[in-house]
Amino acid sequence: MARYTCSFTVAISFEYLQSSLIELLQSCNFDIIYDTGDYIMAREFPGRVSFAKLVTVEVLIDKSTATSQEVRMNFVIKNEELPLQVDNHCHQMFNMVQEAVAENRYWQLVETIAG
């Protein structure tokens, strides 16, 4: 199973984060399948790759450290594919999500920690 993690701290009001994050994931071809307010799960739309390569994104919004202007989010991006190649499909999607978070117009990226 391929699995990539990273944390982002972004400068945005907590009340606007949820809708901005959902829009970001949808722009990366993910369908939101679960949303509790502080946890979002999204899955890649089927059709482009085999079922085992479909990527799932889990986002945990850290409410305990959120301030009125900054929020930390932890991302887990994974699929059932064995990561036999460095540049596998899951890693490509991980890079796409990282880039989308870094370049999002609704917030300013404060910190990135890749795991």
Short mmCIF file of N, CA and C in Angstrom, two decimals:
data_model
loop_
_atom_site.label_atom_id
_atom_site.label_comp_id
_atom_site.label_asym_id
_atom_site.label_seq_id
_atom_site.Cartn_x
_atom_site.Cartn_y
_atom_site.Cartn_z
N MET A 1 0.83 -1.17 0.00
CA MET A 1 0.00 0.00 0.00
C MET A 1 0.89 1.24 0.00
N ALA A 2 0.64 2.12 -0.96
CA ALA A 2 1.36 3.39 -1.01
C ALA A 2 0.68 4.35 -0.04
N ARG A 3 1.50 5.11 0.71
CA ARG A 3 0.95 6.02 1.71
C ARG A 3 1.91 7.19 1.87
N TYR A 4 1.38 8.39 1.76
CA TYR A 4 2.18 9.61 1.90
C TYR A 4 1.46 10.55 2.85
N THR A 5 2.21 11.21 3.71
CA THR A 5 1.61 12.11 4.69
C THR A 5 2.29 13.47 4.65
N CYS A 6 1.55 14.48 5.04
CA CYS A 6 2.12 15.81 5.19
C CYS A 6 1.18 16.65 6.04
N SER A 7 1.74 17.68 6.63
CA SER A 7 0.97 18.63 7.43
C SER A 7 1.16 20.02 6.86
N PHE A 8 0.10 20.78 6.87
CA PHE A 8 0.15 22.15 6.39
C PHE A 8 -0.45 23.05 7.46
N THR A 9 0.18 24.20 7.65
CA THR A 9 -0.41 25.27 8.44
C THR A 9 -0.71 26.38 7.46
N VAL A 10 -1.97 26.82 7.44
CA VAL A 10 -2.38 27.85 6.50
C VAL A 10 -3.02 29.01 7.24
N ALA A 11 -2.85 30.19 6.68
CA ALA A 11 -3.44 31.39 7.25
C ALA A 11 -4.80 31.60 6.60
N ILE A 12 -5.85 31.25 7.34
CA ILE A 12 -7.23 31.41 6.89
C ILE A 12 -8.12 31.33 8.13
N SER A 13 -9.22 32.01 8.08
CA SER A 13 -10.18 31.91 9.17
C SER A 13 -10.79 30.51 9.16
N PHE A 14 -10.98 29.93 10.32
CA PHE A 14 -11.48 28.56 10.42
C PHE A 14 -12.84 28.39 9.74
N GLU A 15 -13.67 29.44 9.78
CA GLU A 15 -15.00 29.34 9.19
C GLU A 15 -14.97 29.22 7.67
N TYR A 16 -13.91 29.65 7.01
CA TYR A 16 -13.80 29.55 5.56
C TYR A 16 -12.99 28.34 5.10
N LEU A 17 -12.31 27.70 6.01
CA LEU A 17 -11.43 26.59 5.65
C LEU A 17 -12.18 25.43 5.02
N GLN A 18 -13.27 25.01 5.62
CA GLN A 18 -14.01 23.83 5.17
C GLN A 18 -14.39 23.91 3.69
N SER A 19 -15.04 25.00 3.31
CA SER A 19 -15.48 25.13 1.91
C SER A 19 -14.30 25.26 0.97
N SER A 20 -13.25 25.94 1.38
CA SER A 20 -12.06 26.09 0.55
C SER A 20 -11.36 24.75 0.34
N LEU A 21 -11.30 23.96 1.40
CA LEU A 21 -10.65 22.65 1.33
C LEU A 21 -11.43 21.69 0.43
N ILE A 22 -12.75 21.70 0.55
CA ILE A 22 -13.58 20.85 -0.31
C ILE A 22 -13.41 21.25 -1.77
N GLU A 23 -13.41 22.54 -2.04
CA GLU A 23 -13.21 23.02 -3.41
C GLU A 23 -11.84 22.60 -3.95
N LEU A 24 -10.82 22.67 -3.11
CA LEU A 24 -9.47 22.27 -3.51
C LEU A 24 -9.43 20.79 -3.88
N LEU A 25 -10.01 19.94 -3.05
CA LEU A 25 -10.01 18.50 -3.32
C LEU A 25 -10.80 18.18 -4.59
N GLN A 26 -11.91 18.84 -4.79
CA GLN A 26 -12.69 18.61 -6.00
C GLN A 26 -11.94 19.06 -7.24
N SER A 27 -11.16 20.13 -7.13
CA SER A 27 -10.37 20.59 -8.28
C SER A 27 -9.25 19.61 -8.63
N CYS A 28 -8.88 18.75 -7.69
CA CYS A 28 -7.87 17.72 -7.93
C CYS A 28 -8.50 16.38 -8.32
N ASN A 29 -9.76 16.40 -8.74
CA ASN A 29 -10.51 15.21 -9.18
C ASN A 29 -10.80 14.23 -8.06
N PHE A 30 -11.13 14.72 -6.89
CA PHE A 30 -11.55 13.88 -5.78
C PHE A 30 -13.02 14.14 -5.47
N ASP A 31 -13.71 13.09 -5.09
CA ASP A 31 -15.10 13.15 -4.70
C ASP A 31 -15.16 13.04 -3.18
N ILE A 32 -15.82 13.99 -2.53
CA ILE A 32 -15.93 13.98 -1.07
C ILE A 32 -16.91 12.86 -0.69
N ILE A 33 -16.43 11.91 0.12
CA ILE A 33 -17.30 10.80 0.51
C ILE A 33 -17.64 10.83 2.00
N TYR A 34 -16.93 11.64 2.77
CA TYR A 34 -17.20 11.72 4.21
C TYR A 34 -16.72 13.08 4.71
N ASP A 35 -17.55 13.74 5.51
CA ASP A 35 -17.19 15.07 6.00
C ASP A 35 -17.86 15.29 7.35
N THR A 36 -17.03 15.46 8.39
CA THR A 36 -17.59 15.69 9.73
C THR A 36 -17.28 17.09 10.25
N GLY A 37 -16.67 17.91 9.46
CA GLY A 37 -16.32 19.26 9.92
C GLY A 37 -14.85 19.38 10.27
N ASP A 38 -14.31 18.37 10.96
CA ASP A 38 -12.87 18.39 11.26
C ASP A 38 -12.14 17.22 10.60
N TYR A 39 -12.88 16.42 9.83
CA TYR A 39 -12.30 15.28 9.12
C TYR A 39 -12.99 15.16 7.77
N ILE A 40 -12.19 15.06 6.71
CA ILE A 40 -12.73 14.91 5.36
C ILE A 40 -12.05 13.72 4.71
N MET A 41 -12.85 12.87 4.07
CA MET A 41 -12.30 11.78 3.27
C MET A 41 -12.81 11.97 1.84
N ALA A 42 -11.89 11.87 0.90
CA ALA A 42 -12.24 12.02 -0.51
C ALA A 42 -11.55 10.91 -1.29
N ARG A 43 -12.22 10.47 -2.36
CA ARG A 43 -11.66 9.41 -3.18
C ARG A 43 -11.60 9.89 -4.63
N GLU A 44 -10.56 9.48 -5.31
CA GLU A 44 -10.37 9.80 -6.72
C GLU A 44 -11.52 9.20 -7.54
N PHE A 45 -11.99 9.94 -8.53
CA PHE A 45 -13.04 9.43 -9.40
C PHE A 45 -12.52 8.24 -10.20
N PRO A 46 -13.29 7.15 -10.29
CA PRO A 46 -12.86 5.99 -11.06
C PRO A 46 -12.88 6.28 -12.56
N GLY A 47 -12.08 5.48 -13.28
CA GLY A 47 -12.09 5.59 -14.74
C GLY A 47 -10.73 5.85 -15.35
N ARG A 48 -9.90 6.60 -14.69
CA ARG A 48 -8.58 6.93 -15.25
C ARG A 48 -7.54 5.85 -14.97
N VAL A 49 -7.67 5.20 -13.82
CA VAL A 49 -6.69 4.19 -13.41
C VAL A 49 -7.44 2.96 -12.89
N SER A 50 -6.69 1.87 -12.71
CA SER A 50 -7.31 0.65 -12.18
C SER A 50 -7.79 0.89 -10.74
N PHE A 51 -8.68 0.02 -10.29
CA PHE A 51 -9.29 0.17 -8.97
C PHE A 51 -8.25 0.21 -7.86
N ALA A 52 -7.21 -0.62 -7.94
CA ALA A 52 -6.18 -0.67 -6.90
C ALA A 52 -5.37 0.63 -6.82
N LYS A 53 -5.35 1.38 -7.91
CA LYS A 53 -4.58 2.62 -7.93
C LYS A 53 -5.40 3.85 -7.51
N LEU A 54 -6.71 3.68 -7.32
CA LEU A 54 -7.53 4.83 -6.91
C LEU A 54 -7.05 5.37 -5.58
N VAL A 55 -6.84 6.66 -5.53
CA VAL A 55 -6.26 7.32 -4.37
C VAL A 55 -7.35 7.85 -3.44
N THR A 56 -7.11 7.69 -2.15
CA THR A 56 -7.98 8.24 -1.11
C THR A 56 -7.20 9.29 -0.34
N VAL A 57 -7.85 10.40 -0.06
CA VAL A 57 -7.24 11.48 0.72
C VAL A 57 -8.03 11.61 2.02
N GLU A 58 -7.31 11.62 3.12
CA GLU A 58 -7.92 11.88 4.43
C GLU A 58 -7.29 13.16 4.97
N VAL A 59 -8.15 14.07 5.40
CA VAL A 59 -7.67 15.35 5.94
C VAL A 59 -8.23 15.50 7.35
N LEU A 60 -7.34 15.66 8.30
CA LEU A 60 -7.73 15.92 9.68
C LEU A 60 -7.40 17.38 9.98
N ILE A 61 -8.42 18.14 10.32
CA ILE A 61 -8.24 19.55 10.65
C ILE A 61 -8.04 19.63 12.16
N ASP A 62 -6.91 20.18 12.56
CA ASP A 62 -6.55 20.22 13.98
C ASP A 62 -7.21 21.41 14.66
N LYS A 63 -8.38 21.19 15.23
CA LYS A 63 -9.11 22.26 15.91
C LYS A 63 -8.45 22.68 17.21
N SER A 64 -7.70 21.77 17.82
CA SER A 64 -7.11 22.06 19.13
C SER A 64 -6.03 23.14 19.07
N THR A 65 -5.37 23.28 17.92
CA THR A 65 -4.33 24.30 17.80
C THR A 65 -4.75 25.45 16.88
N ALA A 66 -5.97 25.40 16.36
CA ALA A 66 -6.43 26.45 15.44
C ALA A 66 -6.60 27.77 16.17
N THR A 67 -6.20 28.82 15.50
CA THR A 67 -6.42 30.17 16.01
C THR A 67 -7.42 30.85 15.08
N SER A 68 -7.70 32.11 15.32
CA SER A 68 -8.65 32.81 14.45
C SER A 68 -8.08 33.05 13.06
N GLN A 69 -6.77 32.92 12.90
CA GLN A 69 -6.15 33.20 11.60
C GLN A 69 -5.31 32.06 11.03
N GLU A 70 -5.02 31.02 11.79
CA GLU A 70 -4.20 29.90 11.30
C GLU A 70 -4.80 28.57 11.69
N VAL A 71 -4.70 27.61 10.76
CA VAL A 71 -5.22 26.28 10.99
C VAL A 71 -4.21 25.27 10.46
N ARG A 72 -4.02 24.19 11.21
CA ARG A 72 -3.14 23.10 10.77
C ARG A 72 -4.01 21.96 10.26
N MET A 73 -3.58 21.38 9.13
CA MET A 73 -4.27 20.25 8.52
C MET A 73 -3.27 19.13 8.31
N ASN A 74 -3.68 17.91 8.60
CA ASN A 74 -2.84 16.73 8.37
C ASN A 74 -3.46 15.91 7.25
N PHE A 75 -2.68 15.62 6.23
CA PHE A 75 -3.15 14.88 5.06
C PHE A 75 -2.52 13.49 5.05
N VAL A 76 -3.33 12.48 4.72
CA VAL A 76 -2.86 11.14 4.43
C VAL A 76 -3.40 10.80 3.05
N ILE A 77 -2.49 10.51 2.14
CA ILE A 77 -2.87 10.19 0.76
C ILE A 77 -2.38 8.78 0.49
N LYS A 78 -3.33 7.89 0.12
CA LYS A 78 -2.96 6.48 0.04
C LYS A 78 -3.79 5.77 -1.02
N ASN A 79 -3.29 4.58 -1.40
CA ASN A 79 -4.05 3.67 -2.25
C ASN A 79 -3.55 2.25 -2.00
N GLU A 80 -4.11 1.29 -2.72
CA GLU A 80 -3.77 -0.12 -2.52
C GLU A 80 -2.57 -0.56 -3.36
N GLU A 81 -2.04 0.33 -4.17
CA GLU A 81 -0.92 0.03 -5.06
C GLU A 81 0.36 -0.17 -4.25
N LEU A 82 1.13 -1.18 -4.61
CA LEU A 82 2.46 -1.33 -4.01
C LEU A 82 3.37 -0.27 -4.61
N PRO A 83 4.08 0.49 -3.79
CA PRO A 83 4.93 1.56 -4.32
C PRO A 83 6.26 1.02 -4.86
N LEU A 84 6.19 0.24 -5.93
CA LEU A 84 7.39 -0.37 -6.50
C LEU A 84 8.23 0.63 -7.28
N GLN A 85 7.61 1.71 -7.71
CA GLN A 85 8.32 2.77 -8.41
C GLN A 85 8.23 4.04 -7.57
N VAL A 86 9.25 4.85 -7.64
CA VAL A 86 9.26 6.10 -6.87
C VAL A 86 8.15 7.02 -7.34
N ASP A 87 7.95 7.12 -8.64
CA ASP A 87 6.94 8.02 -9.20
C ASP A 87 5.68 7.24 -9.56
N ASN A 88 5.07 6.61 -8.57
CA ASN A 88 3.84 5.85 -8.80
C ASN A 88 2.63 6.80 -8.81
N HIS A 89 1.46 6.27 -9.14
CA HIS A 89 0.26 7.10 -9.26
C HIS A 89 -0.08 7.81 -7.96
N CYS A 90 0.02 7.12 -6.85
CA CYS A 90 -0.29 7.73 -5.55
C CYS A 90 0.65 8.90 -5.27
N HIS A 91 1.92 8.74 -5.57
CA HIS A 91 2.89 9.82 -5.36
C HIS A 91 2.60 11.00 -6.27
N GLN A 92 2.16 10.72 -7.50
CA GLN A 92 1.80 11.81 -8.42
C GLN A 92 0.61 12.60 -7.88
N MET A 93 -0.37 11.89 -7.34
CA MET A 93 -1.53 12.57 -6.76
C MET A 93 -1.14 13.34 -5.49
N PHE A 94 -0.23 12.78 -4.70
CA PHE A 94 0.30 13.46 -3.52
C PHE A 94 0.94 14.78 -3.92
N ASN A 95 1.75 14.75 -4.97
CA ASN A 95 2.39 15.98 -5.45
C ASN A 95 1.36 16.98 -5.94
N MET A 96 0.31 16.50 -6.61
CA MET A 96 -0.73 17.40 -7.10
C MET A 96 -1.45 18.09 -5.94
N VAL A 97 -1.76 17.34 -4.90
CA VAL A 97 -2.45 17.92 -3.75
C VAL A 97 -1.53 18.91 -3.03
N GLN A 98 -0.26 18.56 -2.85
CA GLN A 98 0.68 19.48 -2.21
C GLN A 98 0.77 20.80 -2.97
N GLU A 99 0.85 20.70 -4.28
CA GLU A 99 0.95 21.90 -5.11
C GLU A 99 -0.34 22.73 -5.02
N ALA A 100 -1.48 22.05 -5.02
CA ALA A 100 -2.76 22.76 -4.92
C ALA A 100 -2.89 23.49 -3.58
N VAL A 101 -2.44 22.86 -2.50
CA VAL A 101 -2.48 23.51 -1.19
C VAL A 101 -1.55 24.72 -1.17
N ALA A 102 -0.36 24.55 -1.72
CA ALA A 102 0.62 25.64 -1.72
C ALA A 102 0.17 26.84 -2.55
N GLU A 103 -0.58 26.58 -3.62
CA GLU A 103 -0.96 27.66 -4.54
C GLU A 103 -2.40 28.11 -4.39
N ASN A 104 -3.10 27.65 -3.36
CA ASN A 104 -4.51 27.99 -3.19
C ASN A 104 -4.67 29.49 -2.96
N ARG A 105 -5.63 30.08 -3.64
CA ARG A 105 -5.82 31.54 -3.55
C ARG A 105 -6.59 31.97 -2.31
N TYR A 106 -7.20 31.03 -1.60
CA TYR A 106 -8.01 31.38 -0.43
C TYR A 106 -7.22 31.45 0.87
N TRP A 107 -5.99 30.97 0.86
CA TRP A 107 -5.20 31.04 2.07
C TRP A 107 -3.74 31.26 1.73
N GLN A 108 -2.97 31.56 2.74
CA GLN A 108 -1.53 31.71 2.60
C GLN A 108 -0.88 30.54 3.33
N LEU A 109 0.02 29.84 2.66
CA LEU A 109 0.72 28.72 3.27
C LEU A 109 1.76 29.25 4.25
N VAL A 110 1.67 28.78 5.49
CA VAL A 110 2.58 29.22 6.55
C VAL A 110 3.69 28.20 6.74
N GLU A 111 3.32 26.91 6.76
CA GLU A 111 4.30 25.86 7.04
C GLU A 111 3.87 24.56 6.38
N THR A 112 4.87 23.81 5.88
CA THR A 112 4.65 22.48 5.33
C THR A 112 5.60 21.50 5.99
N ILE A 113 5.07 20.36 6.43
CA ILE A 113 5.90 19.31 6.98
C ILE A 113 5.52 18.02 6.26
N ALA A 114 6.42 17.51 5.43
CA ALA A 114 6.15 16.26 4.70
C ALA A 114 6.71 15.10 5.50
N GLY A 115 5.95 14.00 5.50
CA GLY A 115 6.36 12.85 6.30
C GLY A 115 6.70 11.67 5.51
#
